[in-house]
Amino acid sequence: MISLKRLLRESVLARNTFWMFGGHGFRLVLQAVYFILIARALGAAEYGAFVGAVSLVALVAPFSSWGTGFILIKEVARDRTTFGRYWGAALGVTVLFGCVLLGLVLLVSRTIWGSAVPFRVLLLVGISDVIVVRILELAVQAFTAVEVLRKSAELYIVLAATRTAAAAYLSFAAHSPAALSWALLYLLSTVAASTYGLFAVSRALGLPRLGMRISRAEFREGFYFAVSQASATVYNDIDKTMLVRYGGLGATGIYGAAYRIVDVSFAPISALACAASAKFFRHGEKGITGSIRFAKQLLPFAAGYGLLATVLLYAVSPLLPVVLGSGFAAATLALRWLSPLVLLKSIHYFLADSLSTAGYQRQRALVQVGIVGFNVVLNFWLIPAYAWRGAAWASLASDAALAVALFLTIVVLRRRANRSDEARGVAAEVAWRCQ
């Protein structure tokens, strides 16, 4: 039997997954600590205001980097010498587009919510999540592109550590904790982590070539990457945004707390996907057949973990009011409803990556946009009538539909690729016989 030490030494993917899993594991502990601290300090209503701001900002945040981080991974994984160019372009695009999108969010928020969520809370969260944290994510993607996942994991740990320190200050030192005070600490902690990330990348991999030199084709591809990210964010977060309007801040806080537990539980799959991304792109050079062959190696582990996590979340759900406070009593039922999301996400995550890495990002984006429409319709129907329960039902239906739609898309594209290969083979045989 192969020892763990030998496996890590001989397999880059196993080693990188180990680093990301270890990093995510430590990050999970820190996230759990700061989540509990801020939930207990703020209470359901104030926590709901913060969740509402984060959810609205998340709808547009993926467009600030315009998918340039994924283009960075793809190009650098195939040609290391292009790093400076794509690193600089990604930073330039993120800062410029982030400022524009932040202004748009601030203008639209009043129309959606009125004064339900304080303007200053939204401003501080917007600066953090539309611009600053996107820079940290670019730094993570830079290390991912060269398969130095130890550093990627380190950056995530730094972010979790700074936020945990901020949450501890809010909980134990701040007078009358509120959503606004946490939003300010949230921004400051993100700035500290992103600054560290910039220095780490520049020192280890080189300085960026400042500018936004990307081709029209890359700009279009980046758009499809951004659409995919935004689509995933929309069907993950639009329900929380709508709950602020139709269900109130208390319901938003309860649902947001349960959903946060689900997100944290998904971290090991995120670690595996991140570790595999550069290799995924190399397999994708062979088309959909190559990328899906690689996905088949990962899916059994992902689905097995997803099933185990679903069962465990259901079992531990009664502990939420004990940990978070009596104001979150309804979060027990919310977590039970949401627990299958870990299994569904563990499956469709790798199906989606099979399309992206094989050059079918447009098809992936179209599927995800369709699911967004489906999710929004369900939420408009279910949330006014059933509050957070309706949001949970819409999430389950949307993630299940996404997994099915991605699978069918892959089947169609793979059949087309096989027919194309057969046609080329027949043509080559005819040409040979005519010689």
Tab-separated table of C-alpha atoms in Angstrom:
chain	number	residue	atom	x	y	z
A	1	MET	CA	0.000	0.000	0.000
A	2	ILE	CA	1.370	3.418	-0.989
A	3	SER	CA	2.198	5.578	2.020
A	4	LEU	CA	0.825	9.109	2.322
A	5	LYS	CA	4.369	10.500	2.275
A	6	ARG	CA	5.217	8.718	-0.969
A	7	LEU	CA	1.901	9.727	-2.561
A	8	LEU	CA	2.476	13.375	-1.747
A	9	ARG	CA	6.034	13.202	-3.089
A	10	GLU	CA	5.107	11.559	-6.396
A	11	SER	CA	1.799	13.263	-7.214
A	12	VAL	CA	1.651	17.025	-7.743
A	13	LEU	CA	-2.153	16.944	-7.617
A	14	ALA	CA	-2.205	14.958	-4.368
A	15	ARG	CA	0.387	17.249	-2.813
A	16	ASN	CA	-1.440	20.397	-3.899
A	17	THR	CA	-4.785	19.010	-2.737
A	18	PHE	CA	-3.175	18.183	0.615
A	19	TRP	CA	-1.907	21.751	0.953
A	20	MET	CA	-5.238	23.273	-0.067
A	21	PHE	CA	-7.194	20.875	2.136
A	22	GLY	CA	-4.912	21.609	5.078
A	23	GLY	CA	-5.163	25.322	4.395
A	24	HIS	CA	-8.922	25.132	4.016
A	25	GLY	CA	-9.155	23.021	7.156
A	26	PHE	CA	-7.350	25.613	9.229
A	27	ARG	CA	-9.331	28.317	7.478
A	28	LEU	CA	-12.546	26.457	8.359
A	29	VAL	CA	-11.672	26.602	12.035
A	30	LEU	CA	-10.991	30.332	11.854
A	31	GLN	CA	-14.129	30.965	9.797
A	32	ALA	CA	-16.210	29.043	12.296
A	33	VAL	CA	-14.771	31.127	15.135
A	34	TYR	CA	-15.397	34.502	13.507
A	35	PHE	CA	-18.819	33.442	12.224
A	36	ILE	CA	-19.902	32.479	15.748
A	37	LEU	CA	-18.421	35.662	17.200
A	38	ILE	CA	-20.147	38.060	14.818
A	39	ALA	CA	-23.461	36.173	14.852
A	40	ARG	CA	-23.598	36.276	18.660
A	41	ALA	CA	-22.398	39.884	18.790
A	42	LEU	CA	-24.789	41.254	16.166
A	43	GLY	CA	-27.931	39.144	16.600
A	44	ALA	CA	-30.210	37.953	13.804
A	45	ALA	CA	-31.414	41.381	12.567
A	46	GLU	CA	-28.022	43.170	12.457
A	47	TYR	CA	-26.384	40.062	11.036
A	48	GLY	CA	-29.167	39.998	8.435
A	49	ALA	CA	-28.301	43.574	7.394
A	50	PHE	CA	-24.669	42.563	6.889
A	51	VAL	CA	-25.650	39.406	4.981
A	52	GLY	CA	-27.942	41.473	2.768
A	53	ALA	CA	-25.122	43.870	1.894
A	54	VAL	CA	-22.704	41.024	1.170
A	55	SER	CA	-25.279	39.252	-0.998
A	56	LEU	CA	-26.096	42.302	-3.132
A	57	VAL	CA	-22.425	43.117	-3.660
A	58	ALA	CA	-21.712	39.472	-4.544
A	59	LEU	CA	-24.077	39.685	-7.521
A	60	VAL	CA	-21.726	42.026	-9.406
A	61	ALA	CA	-18.342	41.319	-7.783
A	62	PRO	CA	-17.253	38.626	-10.315
A	63	PHE	CA	-17.360	41.192	-13.106
A	64	SER	CA	-14.745	43.398	-11.433
A	65	SER	CA	-11.941	41.012	-12.444
A	66	TRP	CA	-13.750	40.095	-15.716
A	67	GLY	CA	-12.523	36.507	-15.571
A	68	THR	CA	-8.890	37.600	-15.964
A	69	GLY	CA	-7.802	35.383	-13.066
A	70	PHE	CA	-8.951	32.273	-14.924
A	71	ILE	CA	-7.255	33.456	-18.110
A	72	LEU	CA	-4.109	33.931	-16.005
A	73	ILE	CA	-4.317	30.313	-14.834
A	74	LYS	CA	-4.951	28.975	-18.339
A	75	GLU	CA	-2.172	30.895	-20.083
A	76	VAL	CA	0.489	30.589	-17.383
A	77	ALA	CA	-0.233	26.870	-16.871
A	78	ARG	CA	0.638	26.430	-20.558
A	79	ASP	CA	3.406	29.059	-20.824
A	80	ARG	CA	5.124	30.274	-17.642
A	81	THR	CA	6.807	33.225	-19.414
A	82	THR	CA	3.474	35.043	-19.849
A	83	PHE	CA	3.002	35.553	-16.107
A	84	GLY	CA	3.987	39.235	-15.854
A	85	ARG	CA	1.660	40.276	-18.651
A	86	TYR	CA	-1.449	38.479	-17.398
A	87	TRP	CA	-0.813	39.308	-13.735
A	88	GLY	CA	-0.590	43.015	-14.576
A	89	ALA	CA	-3.640	42.922	-16.841
A	90	ALA	CA	-5.712	41.180	-14.165
A	91	LEU	CA	-4.825	43.799	-11.542
A	92	GLY	CA	-5.533	46.725	-13.875
A	93	VAL	CA	-8.909	45.374	-14.984
A	94	THR	CA	-9.974	44.611	-11.404
A	95	VAL	CA	-9.252	48.066	-10.026
A	96	LEU	CA	-10.902	49.913	-12.936
A	97	PHE	CA	-13.983	47.735	-13.303
A	98	GLY	CA	-14.341	47.388	-9.531
A	99	CYS	CA	-14.692	51.147	-9.048
A	100	VAL	CA	-17.345	51.360	-11.771
A	101	LEU	CA	-19.343	48.444	-10.378
A	102	LEU	CA	-19.176	49.777	-6.827
A	103	GLY	CA	-20.798	53.017	-7.956
A	104	LEU	CA	-23.501	51.054	-9.758
A	105	VAL	CA	-24.316	48.956	-6.682
A	106	LEU	CA	-24.621	52.033	-4.471
A	107	LEU	CA	-27.041	53.644	-6.942
A	108	VAL	CA	-29.219	50.558	-7.317
A	109	SER	CA	-29.384	49.627	-3.620
A	110	ARG	CA	-31.791	52.435	-2.700
A	111	THR	CA	-34.239	51.307	-5.374
A	112	ILE	CA	-34.171	47.717	-4.130
A	113	TRP	CA	-34.185	48.187	-0.353
A	114	GLY	CA	-34.793	51.822	0.449
A	115	SER	CA	-33.141	52.361	3.855
A	116	ALA	CA	-33.413	48.761	5.118
A	117	VAL	CA	-29.630	48.291	4.878
A	118	PRO	CA	-27.539	51.344	5.930
A	119	PHE	CA	-25.731	53.033	3.019
A	120	ARG	CA	-22.385	53.093	4.842
A	121	VAL	CA	-22.573	49.353	5.520
A	122	LEU	CA	-23.065	48.712	1.816
A	123	LEU	CA	-20.229	51.103	0.883
A	124	LEU	CA	-17.693	49.443	3.189
A	125	VAL	CA	-18.707	45.913	2.186
A	126	GLY	CA	-18.647	46.971	-1.475
A	127	ILE	CA	-15.082	48.298	-1.329
A	128	SER	CA	-14.013	45.108	0.406
A	129	ASP	CA	-15.728	42.553	-1.808
A	130	VAL	CA	-15.803	44.253	-5.216
A	131	ILE	CA	-12.199	45.467	-5.233
A	132	VAL	CA	-9.967	44.465	-2.324
A	133	VAL	CA	-10.836	40.791	-1.879
A	134	ARG	CA	-10.764	40.333	-5.674
A	135	ILE	CA	-7.112	41.356	-5.624
A	136	LEU	CA	-6.447	38.677	-3.006
A	137	GLU	CA	-8.245	36.119	-5.190
A	138	LEU	CA	-6.025	37.112	-8.128
A	139	ALA	CA	-2.994	36.457	-5.922
A	140	VAL	CA	-4.410	33.013	-5.075
A	141	GLN	CA	-4.957	32.327	-8.791
A	142	ALA	CA	-1.412	33.463	-9.575
A	143	PHE	CA	0.042	30.778	-7.299
A	144	THR	CA	-2.512	28.287	-8.622
A	145	ALA	CA	-1.306	28.916	-12.190
A	146	VAL	CA	2.215	27.775	-11.305
A	147	GLU	CA	0.875	25.000	-9.037
A	148	VAL	CA	2.349	26.400	-5.829
A	149	LEU	CA	-0.793	25.634	-3.858
A	150	ARG	CA	0.988	25.911	-0.527
A	151	LYS	CA	1.074	29.692	-1.036
A	152	SER	CA	-2.533	29.783	-2.254
A	153	ALA	CA	-3.615	28.053	0.947
A	154	GLU	CA	-1.481	30.444	2.973
A	155	LEU	CA	-3.270	33.489	1.516
A	156	TYR	CA	-6.683	32.090	2.392
A	157	ILE	CA	-5.470	31.427	5.933
A	158	VAL	CA	-4.193	35.001	6.231
A	159	LEU	CA	-7.595	36.351	5.162
A	160	ALA	CA	-9.420	34.130	7.651
A	161	ALA	CA	-6.963	35.074	10.413
A	162	THR	CA	-7.356	38.828	9.893
A	163	ARG	CA	-11.148	38.512	9.853
A	164	THR	CA	-11.112	36.368	12.982
A	165	ALA	CA	-9.014	38.991	14.752
A	166	ALA	CA	-11.476	41.670	13.620
A	167	ALA	CA	-14.430	39.586	14.841
A	168	ALA	CA	-12.757	39.065	18.211
A	169	TYR	CA	-12.297	42.826	18.549
A	170	LEU	CA	-15.963	43.400	17.634
A	171	SER	CA	-17.145	40.820	20.137
A	172	PHE	CA	-14.948	41.669	23.116
A	173	ALA	CA	-13.781	45.281	22.722
A	174	ALA	CA	-16.330	47.184	20.647
A	175	HIS	CA	-19.110	49.076	22.414
A	176	SER	CA	-22.630	48.314	21.127
A	177	PRO	CA	-21.626	46.102	18.153
A	178	ALA	CA	-23.638	46.807	14.991
A	179	ALA	CA	-23.547	45.959	11.299
A	180	LEU	CA	-21.717	49.224	10.534
A	181	SER	CA	-18.898	48.601	12.998
A	182	TRP	CA	-18.442	45.055	11.678
A	183	ALA	CA	-18.460	46.315	8.058
A	184	LEU	CA	-15.557	48.655	8.857
A	185	LEU	CA	-13.558	45.914	10.577
A	186	TYR	CA	-14.414	43.566	7.699
A	187	LEU	CA	-12.897	46.023	5.205
A	188	LEU	CA	-9.750	46.681	7.256
A	189	SER	CA	-9.076	42.973	7.699
A	190	THR	CA	-9.491	42.375	3.955
A	191	VAL	CA	-7.086	45.220	3.102
A	192	ALA	CA	-4.448	43.709	5.384
A	193	ALA	CA	-4.755	40.256	3.788
A	194	SER	CA	-4.760	41.574	0.200
A	195	THR	CA	-1.683	43.711	0.829
A	196	TYR	CA	0.130	40.636	2.058
A	197	GLY	CA	-1.024	38.723	-1.034
A	198	LEU	CA	0.317	41.357	-3.433
A	199	PHE	CA	3.743	41.343	-1.798
A	200	ALA	CA	3.850	37.529	-1.686
A	201	VAL	CA	3.134	37.159	-5.416
A	202	SER	CA	5.511	39.924	-6.470
A	203	ARG	CA	8.317	38.482	-4.375
A	204	ALA	CA	7.850	34.846	-5.423
A	205	LEU	CA	6.725	35.123	-9.056
A	206	GLY	CA	7.706	38.558	-10.274
A	207	LEU	CA	6.319	42.054	-10.661
A	208	PRO	CA	3.291	42.711	-12.859
A	209	ARG	CA	3.537	44.484	-16.198
A	210	LEU	CA	1.036	47.197	-15.440
A	211	GLY	CA	-1.706	47.793	-17.969
A	212	MET	CA	-4.705	46.043	-19.419
A	213	ARG	CA	-3.172	44.405	-22.469
A	214	ILE	CA	-5.608	41.630	-23.308
A	215	SER	CA	-6.813	40.693	-26.767
A	216	ARG	CA	-10.390	40.931	-27.979
A	217	ALA	CA	-10.684	37.138	-27.863
A	218	GLU	CA	-9.367	37.075	-24.273
A	219	PHE	CA	-11.734	39.888	-23.309
A	220	ARG	CA	-14.644	37.881	-24.696
A	221	GLU	CA	-13.471	34.704	-22.951
A	222	GLY	CA	-13.063	36.629	-19.711
A	223	PHE	CA	-16.630	37.832	-20.051
A	224	TYR	CA	-17.884	34.239	-20.194
A	225	PHE	CA	-15.787	33.345	-17.137
A	226	ALA	CA	-17.261	36.337	-15.301
A	227	VAL	CA	-20.788	35.393	-16.374
A	228	SER	CA	-20.271	31.878	-15.007
A	229	GLN	CA	-18.982	33.225	-11.711
A	230	ALA	CA	-21.764	35.784	-11.490
A	231	SER	CA	-24.394	33.182	-12.352
A	232	ALA	CA	-23.156	30.897	-9.590
A	233	THR	CA	-23.193	33.852	-7.211
A	234	VAL	CA	-26.695	34.887	-8.246
A	235	TYR	CA	-28.326	31.538	-7.589
A	236	ASN	CA	-26.346	31.313	-4.331
A	237	ASP	CA	-27.086	34.848	-3.083
A	238	ILE	CA	-30.116	36.348	-4.834
A	239	ASP	CA	-32.341	34.597	-2.309
A	240	LYS	CA	-30.699	36.460	0.575
A	241	THR	CA	-31.034	39.776	-1.262
A	242	MET	CA	-34.750	39.093	-1.844
A	243	LEU	CA	-35.260	37.945	1.749
A	244	VAL	CA	-34.215	41.394	2.987
A	245	ARG	CA	-37.113	42.882	1.011
A	246	TYR	CA	-39.778	40.188	1.389
A	247	GLY	CA	-38.855	38.323	4.578
A	248	GLY	CA	-37.165	40.904	6.803
A	249	LEU	CA	-33.700	41.089	8.337
A	250	GLY	CA	-34.449	38.420	10.967
A	251	ALA	CA	-35.333	35.796	8.348
A	252	THR	CA	-32.301	36.807	6.311
A	253	GLY	CA	-30.035	36.335	9.319
A	254	ILE	CA	-31.448	32.872	10.069
A	255	TYR	CA	-31.187	31.681	6.477
A	256	GLY	CA	-27.792	33.340	5.981
A	257	ALA	CA	-26.396	31.597	9.064
A	258	ALA	CA	-27.523	28.164	7.833
A	259	TYR	CA	-26.228	28.826	4.327
A	260	ARG	CA	-22.911	29.923	5.783
A	261	ILE	CA	-22.530	26.509	7.435
A	262	VAL	CA	-23.154	24.858	4.059
A	263	ASP	CA	-20.527	27.072	2.394
A	264	VAL	CA	-17.979	26.215	5.067
A	265	SER	CA	-18.707	22.495	4.675
A	266	PHE	CA	-18.004	22.732	0.949
A	267	ALA	CA	-14.439	23.960	1.537
A	268	PRO	CA	-12.682	20.571	1.014
A	269	ILE	CA	-14.228	20.288	-2.468
A	270	SER	CA	-13.130	23.841	-3.225
A	271	ALA	CA	-9.625	22.806	-2.181
A	272	LEU	CA	-9.641	19.850	-4.565
A	273	ALA	CA	-11.012	21.954	-7.439
A	274	CYS	CA	-8.429	24.678	-6.858
A	275	ALA	CA	-5.572	22.181	-6.704
A	276	ALA	CA	-6.739	20.527	-9.922
A	277	SER	CA	-7.428	23.665	-11.976
A	278	ALA	CA	-4.060	23.992	-13.761
A	279	LYS	CA	-4.021	20.264	-14.587
A	280	PHE	CA	-7.659	20.523	-15.694
A	281	PHE	CA	-6.682	23.146	-18.277
A	282	ARG	CA	-3.871	20.957	-19.598
A	283	HIS	CA	-6.261	18.013	-20.003
A	284	GLY	CA	-8.714	20.395	-21.646
A	285	GLU	CA	-6.267	21.027	-24.492
A	286	LYS	CA	-7.442	17.630	-25.802
A	287	GLY	CA	-11.048	18.796	-25.858
A	288	ILE	CA	-14.095	17.684	-23.921
A	289	THR	CA	-12.957	14.060	-23.984
A	290	GLY	CA	-9.747	14.936	-22.154
A	291	SER	CA	-11.371	17.171	-19.544
A	292	ILE	CA	-14.217	14.777	-18.723
A	293	ARG	CA	-11.759	11.884	-18.420
A	294	PHE	CA	-9.916	13.869	-15.765
A	295	ALA	CA	-13.192	14.855	-14.078
A	296	LYS	CA	-14.150	11.183	-13.755
A	297	GLN	CA	-11.070	10.650	-11.596
A	298	LEU	CA	-12.201	13.358	-9.181
A	299	LEU	CA	-15.976	12.932	-9.063
A	300	PRO	CA	-16.093	9.755	-6.896
A	301	PHE	CA	-14.122	11.477	-4.132
A	302	ALA	CA	-16.181	14.673	-4.419
A	303	ALA	CA	-19.554	12.908	-4.412
A	304	GLY	CA	-18.546	10.651	-1.519
A	305	TYR	CA	-17.542	13.635	0.577
A	306	GLY	CA	-20.713	15.510	-0.406
A	307	LEU	CA	-22.921	12.651	0.774
A	308	LEU	CA	-21.050	12.335	4.077
A	309	ALA	CA	-21.224	16.095	4.694
A	310	THR	CA	-24.970	16.135	3.983
A	311	VAL	CA	-25.601	13.469	6.612
A	312	LEU	CA	-23.376	15.172	9.190
A	313	LEU	CA	-24.945	18.600	8.689
A	314	TYR	CA	-28.411	17.138	9.183
A	315	ALA	CA	-27.256	15.389	12.345
A	316	VAL	CA	-25.586	18.415	13.985
A	317	SER	CA	-28.237	20.998	12.991
A	318	PRO	CA	-29.872	21.054	16.487
A	319	LEU	CA	-26.641	22.514	17.882
A	320	LEU	CA	-26.975	25.828	15.989
A	321	PRO	CA	-29.130	27.669	18.577
A	322	VAL	CA	-26.772	26.496	21.307
A	323	VAL	CA	-23.738	27.876	19.482
A	324	LEU	CA	-25.202	31.018	17.889
A	325	GLY	CA	-27.836	31.982	20.441
A	326	SER	CA	-31.576	31.512	20.898
A	327	GLY	CA	-32.338	34.068	18.181
A	328	PHE	CA	-31.164	31.505	15.621
A	329	ALA	CA	-33.485	28.667	16.756
A	330	ALA	CA	-35.107	28.402	13.305
A	331	ALA	CA	-31.671	27.919	11.714
A	332	THR	CA	-31.842	24.245	12.739
A	333	LEU	CA	-34.605	23.526	10.248
A	334	ALA	CA	-32.983	25.781	7.651
A	335	LEU	CA	-29.743	23.814	7.831
A	336	ARG	CA	-31.596	20.518	7.470
A	337	TRP	CA	-33.258	21.754	4.297
A	338	LEU	CA	-30.011	23.145	2.886
A	339	SER	CA	-27.696	20.235	3.768
A	340	PRO	CA	-28.137	18.365	0.410
A	341	LEU	CA	-26.609	21.367	-1.354
A	342	VAL	CA	-23.136	20.110	-0.433
A	343	LEU	CA	-23.706	16.894	-2.410
A	344	LEU	CA	-25.243	18.689	-5.404
A	345	LYS	CA	-22.456	21.267	-5.536
A	346	SER	CA	-19.801	18.559	-5.232
A	347	ILE	CA	-21.111	17.042	-8.462
A	348	HIS	CA	-21.871	20.049	-10.647
A	349	TYR	CA	-18.637	21.843	-9.701
A	350	PHE	CA	-16.510	19.396	-11.697
A	351	LEU	CA	-19.021	19.041	-14.514
A	352	ALA	CA	-18.816	22.799	-14.997
A	353	ASP	CA	-15.008	22.787	-14.903
A	354	SER	CA	-14.985	20.073	-17.582
A	355	LEU	CA	-16.683	22.515	-19.947
A	356	SER	CA	-14.554	25.551	-19.047
A	357	THR	CA	-11.191	23.839	-19.379
A	358	ALA	CA	-12.103	22.268	-22.737
A	359	GLY	CA	-12.914	25.646	-24.297
A	360	TYR	CA	-16.671	25.521	-23.780
A	361	GLN	CA	-16.920	28.415	-21.355
A	362	ARG	CA	-19.678	30.009	-23.446
A	363	GLN	CA	-21.830	26.873	-23.179
A	364	ARG	CA	-21.236	26.702	-19.432
A	365	ALA	CA	-22.187	30.358	-19.060
A	366	LEU	CA	-25.415	29.871	-21.031
A	367	VAL	CA	-26.427	26.917	-18.873
A	368	GLN	CA	-25.747	28.857	-15.690
A	369	VAL	CA	-27.615	31.941	-16.908
A	370	GLY	CA	-30.605	29.712	-17.628
A	371	ILE	CA	-30.463	28.358	-14.076
A	372	VAL	CA	-30.286	31.917	-12.752
A	373	GLY	CA	-33.555	32.718	-14.500
A	374	PHE	CA	-35.111	29.549	-13.089
A	375	ASN	CA	-33.878	30.422	-9.587
A	376	VAL	CA	-35.134	34.002	-9.695
A	377	VAL	CA	-38.604	32.904	-10.825
A	378	LEU	CA	-38.776	30.344	-8.011
A	379	ASN	CA	-37.657	32.903	-5.442
A	380	PHE	CA	-40.221	35.474	-6.576
A	381	TRP	CA	-42.881	32.792	-6.213
A	382	LEU	CA	-41.756	31.084	-3.002
A	383	ILE	CA	-40.095	33.738	-0.796
A	384	PRO	CA	-43.131	36.076	-0.381
A	385	ALA	CA	-45.240	33.067	0.625
A	386	TYR	CA	-42.786	30.949	2.646
A	387	ALA	CA	-39.910	33.330	3.583
A	388	TRP	CA	-36.616	31.486	4.164
A	389	ARG	CA	-38.241	28.080	3.572
A	390	GLY	CA	-39.108	29.139	0.039
A	391	ALA	CA	-35.518	30.299	-0.477
A	392	ALA	CA	-34.245	26.882	0.651
A	393	TRP	CA	-36.588	25.009	-1.704
A	394	ALA	CA	-35.551	27.255	-4.609
A	395	SER	CA	-31.860	26.627	-3.876
A	396	LEU	CA	-32.296	22.851	-3.848
A	397	ALA	CA	-34.268	22.860	-7.090
A	398	SER	CA	-31.768	25.166	-8.817
A	399	ASP	CA	-28.650	23.217	-7.866
A	400	ALA	CA	-30.265	19.932	-8.906
A	401	ALA	CA	-31.332	21.448	-12.236
A	402	LEU	CA	-27.807	22.793	-12.783
A	403	ALA	CA	-26.226	19.370	-12.301
A	404	VAL	CA	-28.653	17.794	-14.791
A	405	ALA	CA	-28.253	20.588	-17.358
A	406	LEU	CA	-24.439	20.454	-17.233
A	407	PHE	CA	-24.452	16.676	-17.586
A	408	LEU	CA	-26.725	16.818	-20.649
A	409	THR	CA	-24.582	19.564	-22.195
A	410	ILE	CA	-21.468	17.432	-21.786
A	411	VAL	CA	-23.223	14.416	-23.351
A	412	VAL	CA	-24.232	16.465	-26.414
A	413	LEU	CA	-20.790	18.047	-26.856
A	414	ARG	CA	-19.013	14.732	-26.413
A	415	ARG	CA	-21.182	13.072	-29.073
A	416	ARG	CA	-20.424	15.920	-31.457
A	417	ALA	CA	-16.708	15.556	-30.770
A	418	ASN	CA	-16.885	11.788	-31.387
A	419	ARG	CA	-18.745	12.287	-34.680
A	420	SER	CA	-16.190	14.869	-35.739
A	421	ASP	CA	-13.335	12.462	-34.950
A	422	GLU	CA	-15.059	9.703	-36.923
A	423	ALA	CA	-15.583	12.011	-39.885
A	424	ARG	CA	-11.911	12.992	-39.909
A	425	GLY	CA	-10.938	9.316	-39.719
A	426	VAL	CA	-13.131	8.413	-42.719
A	427	ALA	CA	-11.777	11.351	-44.711
A	428	ALA	CA	-8.204	10.328	-43.951
A	429	GLU	CA	-8.916	6.726	-45.011
A	430	VAL	CA	-10.516	7.860	-48.290
A	431	ALA	CA	-7.573	10.147	-49.024
A	432	TRP	CA	-5.119	7.295	-48.341
A	433	ARG	CA	-6.969	4.919	-50.681
A	434	CYS	CA	-7.020	7.510	-53.462
A	435	GLN	CA	-3.258	7.907	-53.400
